[in-house]
Coordinates of C-alpha atoms in Angstrom, one line a residue:
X1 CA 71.7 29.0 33.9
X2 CA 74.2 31.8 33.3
X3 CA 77.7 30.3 33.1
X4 CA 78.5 30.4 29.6
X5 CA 80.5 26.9 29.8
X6 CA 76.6 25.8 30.4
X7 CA 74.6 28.1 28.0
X8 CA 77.6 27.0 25.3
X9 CA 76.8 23.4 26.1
X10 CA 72.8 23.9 25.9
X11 CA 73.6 25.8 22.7
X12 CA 75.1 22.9 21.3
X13 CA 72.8 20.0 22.3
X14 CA 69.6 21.8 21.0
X15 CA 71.4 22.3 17.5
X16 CA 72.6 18.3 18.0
X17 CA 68.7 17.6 18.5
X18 CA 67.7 19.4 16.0
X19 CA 69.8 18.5 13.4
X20 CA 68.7 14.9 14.6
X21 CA 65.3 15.7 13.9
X22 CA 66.1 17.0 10.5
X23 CA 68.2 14.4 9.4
X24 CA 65.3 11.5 9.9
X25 CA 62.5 13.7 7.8
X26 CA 61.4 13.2 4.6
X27 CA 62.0 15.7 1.7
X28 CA 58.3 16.2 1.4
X29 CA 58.7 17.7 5.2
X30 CA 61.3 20.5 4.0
X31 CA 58.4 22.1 2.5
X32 CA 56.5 22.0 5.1
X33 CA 55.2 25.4 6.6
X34 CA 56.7 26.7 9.3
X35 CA 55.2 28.7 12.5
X36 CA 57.3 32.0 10.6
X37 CA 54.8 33.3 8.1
X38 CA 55.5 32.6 4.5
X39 CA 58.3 30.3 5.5
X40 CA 58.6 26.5 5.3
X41 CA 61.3 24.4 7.2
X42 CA 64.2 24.9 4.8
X43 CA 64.1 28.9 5.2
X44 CA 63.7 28.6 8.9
X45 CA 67.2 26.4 8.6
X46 CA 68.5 28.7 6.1
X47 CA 67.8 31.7 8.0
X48 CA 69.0 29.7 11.5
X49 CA 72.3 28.8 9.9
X50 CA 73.7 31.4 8.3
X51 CA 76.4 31.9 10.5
X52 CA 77.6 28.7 9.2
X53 CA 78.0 29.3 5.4
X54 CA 78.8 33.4 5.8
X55 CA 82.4 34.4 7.2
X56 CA 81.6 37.6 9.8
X57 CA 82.9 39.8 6.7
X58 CA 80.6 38.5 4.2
X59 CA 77.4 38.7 6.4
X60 CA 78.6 42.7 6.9
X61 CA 79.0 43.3 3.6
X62 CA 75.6 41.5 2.6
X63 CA 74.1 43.6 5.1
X64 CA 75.2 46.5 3.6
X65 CA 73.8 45.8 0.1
X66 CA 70.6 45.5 1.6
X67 CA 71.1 49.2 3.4
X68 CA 71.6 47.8 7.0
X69 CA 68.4 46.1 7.1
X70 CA 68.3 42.5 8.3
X71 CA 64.6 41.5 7.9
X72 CA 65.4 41.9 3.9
X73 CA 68.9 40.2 3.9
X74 CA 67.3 37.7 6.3
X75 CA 64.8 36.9 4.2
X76 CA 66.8 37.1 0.7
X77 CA 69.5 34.5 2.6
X78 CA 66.6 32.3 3.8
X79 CA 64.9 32.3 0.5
X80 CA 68.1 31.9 -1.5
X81 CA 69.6 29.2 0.8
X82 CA 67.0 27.5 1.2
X83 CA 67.3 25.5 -2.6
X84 CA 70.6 23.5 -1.0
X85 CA 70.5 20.5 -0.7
X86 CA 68.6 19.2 2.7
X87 CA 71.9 17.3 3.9
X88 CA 73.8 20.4 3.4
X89 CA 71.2 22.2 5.3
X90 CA 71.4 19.6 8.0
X91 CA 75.4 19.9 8.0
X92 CA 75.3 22.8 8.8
X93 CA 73.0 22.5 11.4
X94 CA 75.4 20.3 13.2
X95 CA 78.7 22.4 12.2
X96 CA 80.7 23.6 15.0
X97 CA 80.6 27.1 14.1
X98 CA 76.8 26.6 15.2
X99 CA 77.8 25.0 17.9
X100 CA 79.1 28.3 19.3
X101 CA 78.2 30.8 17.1
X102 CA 76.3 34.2 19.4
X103 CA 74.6 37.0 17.5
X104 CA 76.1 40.2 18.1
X105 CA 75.6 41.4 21.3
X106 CA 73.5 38.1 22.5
X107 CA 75.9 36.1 24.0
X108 CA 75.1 32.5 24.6
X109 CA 71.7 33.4 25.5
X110 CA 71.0 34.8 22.4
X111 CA 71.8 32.2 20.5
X112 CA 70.1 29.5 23.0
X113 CA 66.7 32.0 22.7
X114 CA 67.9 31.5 18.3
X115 CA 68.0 27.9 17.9
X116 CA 64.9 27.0 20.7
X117 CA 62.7 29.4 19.1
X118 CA 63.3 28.7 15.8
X119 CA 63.6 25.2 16.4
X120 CA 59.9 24.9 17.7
X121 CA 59.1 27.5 14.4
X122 CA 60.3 24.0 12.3
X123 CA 59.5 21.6 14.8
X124 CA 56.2 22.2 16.0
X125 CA 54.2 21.9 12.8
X126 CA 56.0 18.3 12.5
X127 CA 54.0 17.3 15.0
X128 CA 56.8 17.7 17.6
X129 CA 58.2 14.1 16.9
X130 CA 61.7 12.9 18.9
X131 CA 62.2 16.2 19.7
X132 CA 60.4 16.1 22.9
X133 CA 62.5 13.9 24.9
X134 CA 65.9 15.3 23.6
X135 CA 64.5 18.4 24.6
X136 CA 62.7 17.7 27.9
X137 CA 59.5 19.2 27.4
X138 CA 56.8 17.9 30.1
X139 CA 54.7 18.2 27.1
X140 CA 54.8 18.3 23.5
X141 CA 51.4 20.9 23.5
X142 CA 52.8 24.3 21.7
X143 CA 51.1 25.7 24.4
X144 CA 53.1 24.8 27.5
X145 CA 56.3 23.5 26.5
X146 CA 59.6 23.8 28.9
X147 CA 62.5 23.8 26.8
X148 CA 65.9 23.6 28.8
X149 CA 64.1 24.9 32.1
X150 CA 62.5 27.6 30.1
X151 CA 58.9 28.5 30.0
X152 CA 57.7 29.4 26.2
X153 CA 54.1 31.1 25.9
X154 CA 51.7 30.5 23.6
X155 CA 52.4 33.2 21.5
X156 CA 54.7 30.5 19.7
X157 CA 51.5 28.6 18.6
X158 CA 50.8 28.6 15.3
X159 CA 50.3 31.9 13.5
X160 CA 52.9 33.9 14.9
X161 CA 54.9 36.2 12.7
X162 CA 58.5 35.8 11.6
X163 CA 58.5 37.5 9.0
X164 CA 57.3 38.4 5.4
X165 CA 55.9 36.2 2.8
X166 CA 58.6 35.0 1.0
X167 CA 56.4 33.7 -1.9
X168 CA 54.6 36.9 -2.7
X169 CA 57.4 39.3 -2.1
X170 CA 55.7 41.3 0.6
X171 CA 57.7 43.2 2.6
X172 CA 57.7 42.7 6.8
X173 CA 59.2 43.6 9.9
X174 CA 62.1 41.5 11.4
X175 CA 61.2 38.6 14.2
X176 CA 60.2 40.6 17.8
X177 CA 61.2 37.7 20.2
X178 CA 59.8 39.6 22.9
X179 CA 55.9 39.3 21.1
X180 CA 56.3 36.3 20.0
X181 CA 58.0 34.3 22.9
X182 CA 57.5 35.7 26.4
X183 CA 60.3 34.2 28.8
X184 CA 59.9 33.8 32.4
X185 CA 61.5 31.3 34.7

């Protein structure tokens, strides 16, 4: 899949599934800890959907308060954001700006790699719930899911490292997609 009519479309329909999934779980589940270290649910949706709540100027100059490094604004938005309000969170989730939002240089591929790999990091520890079929995995084991054609490796199982511990303050290193989610066709 390289057209980017299709990677725009995939784009949107795994936001649209998660933001499905989201929307039907309880607030008890928001607290939930995610498969990024020191995160739960709501600052792996925070983090996901900044693109949503910060204009391109306002994530720039963000980025430069924190001297150009995006683990620590990442994980001052994510802690920050995460207090709103879970249907907010879910909004924006489904916003169109989401929908067709690519990280800087990433393209539509990027952002596809973004939402199904930090989709599993909330998904997974739900117990991979109506997820499954929206996303046509052959199975809902963390270890060998296929997620839009897409083979995910088990360095996505529990464990692996998103980032720093929120909660204590400890400093980390950014998410290494290539460690943590090896992708082959």
């Amino acid at each position: 899949m390289t057209d980017d009519a299709d990677l725009q479309r995939a784009v949107a329909n795994e936001f649209s599934a998660l933001a499905d999934l989201l929307d039907g779980i309880s607030e008890a589940e928001w607290d939930t800890p995610s498969l990024c270290e020191g995160w739960r649910i709501r600052e792996v949706v925070a983090h996901l959907t900044m693109a949503a709540r910060y204009s391109g100027d306002e994530f720039m100059a963000r980025l430069r308060e924190c001297d150009f490094d995006f683990t620590r604004l990442s994980n001052e938005i994510a802690g920050r954001d995460a207090v709103l309000a879970t249907t907010e969170l879910v909004a924006n989730v489904r916003s169109d700006v989401m929908r067709h939002w690519t990280p800087p240089g990433g393209g539509y591929h990027g952002a596809l790699n973004h939402v199904v790999i930090h989709g599993l990091d909330a998904t997974v520890p739900l117990g991979c719930r109506a997820v499954c079929p929206r996303r046509r995995f052959a199975s809902c084991s963390t270890t060998s899911p296929r997620v839009v054609g897409t083979r995910i490796s088990a360095s996505t199982s529990r464990g692996a490292h998103c980032g720093p511990r929120i909660s204590t303050g400890r400093t980390g290193r950014a998410p290494n997609y290539a460690e943590r989610a090896k992708i082959s066709r």
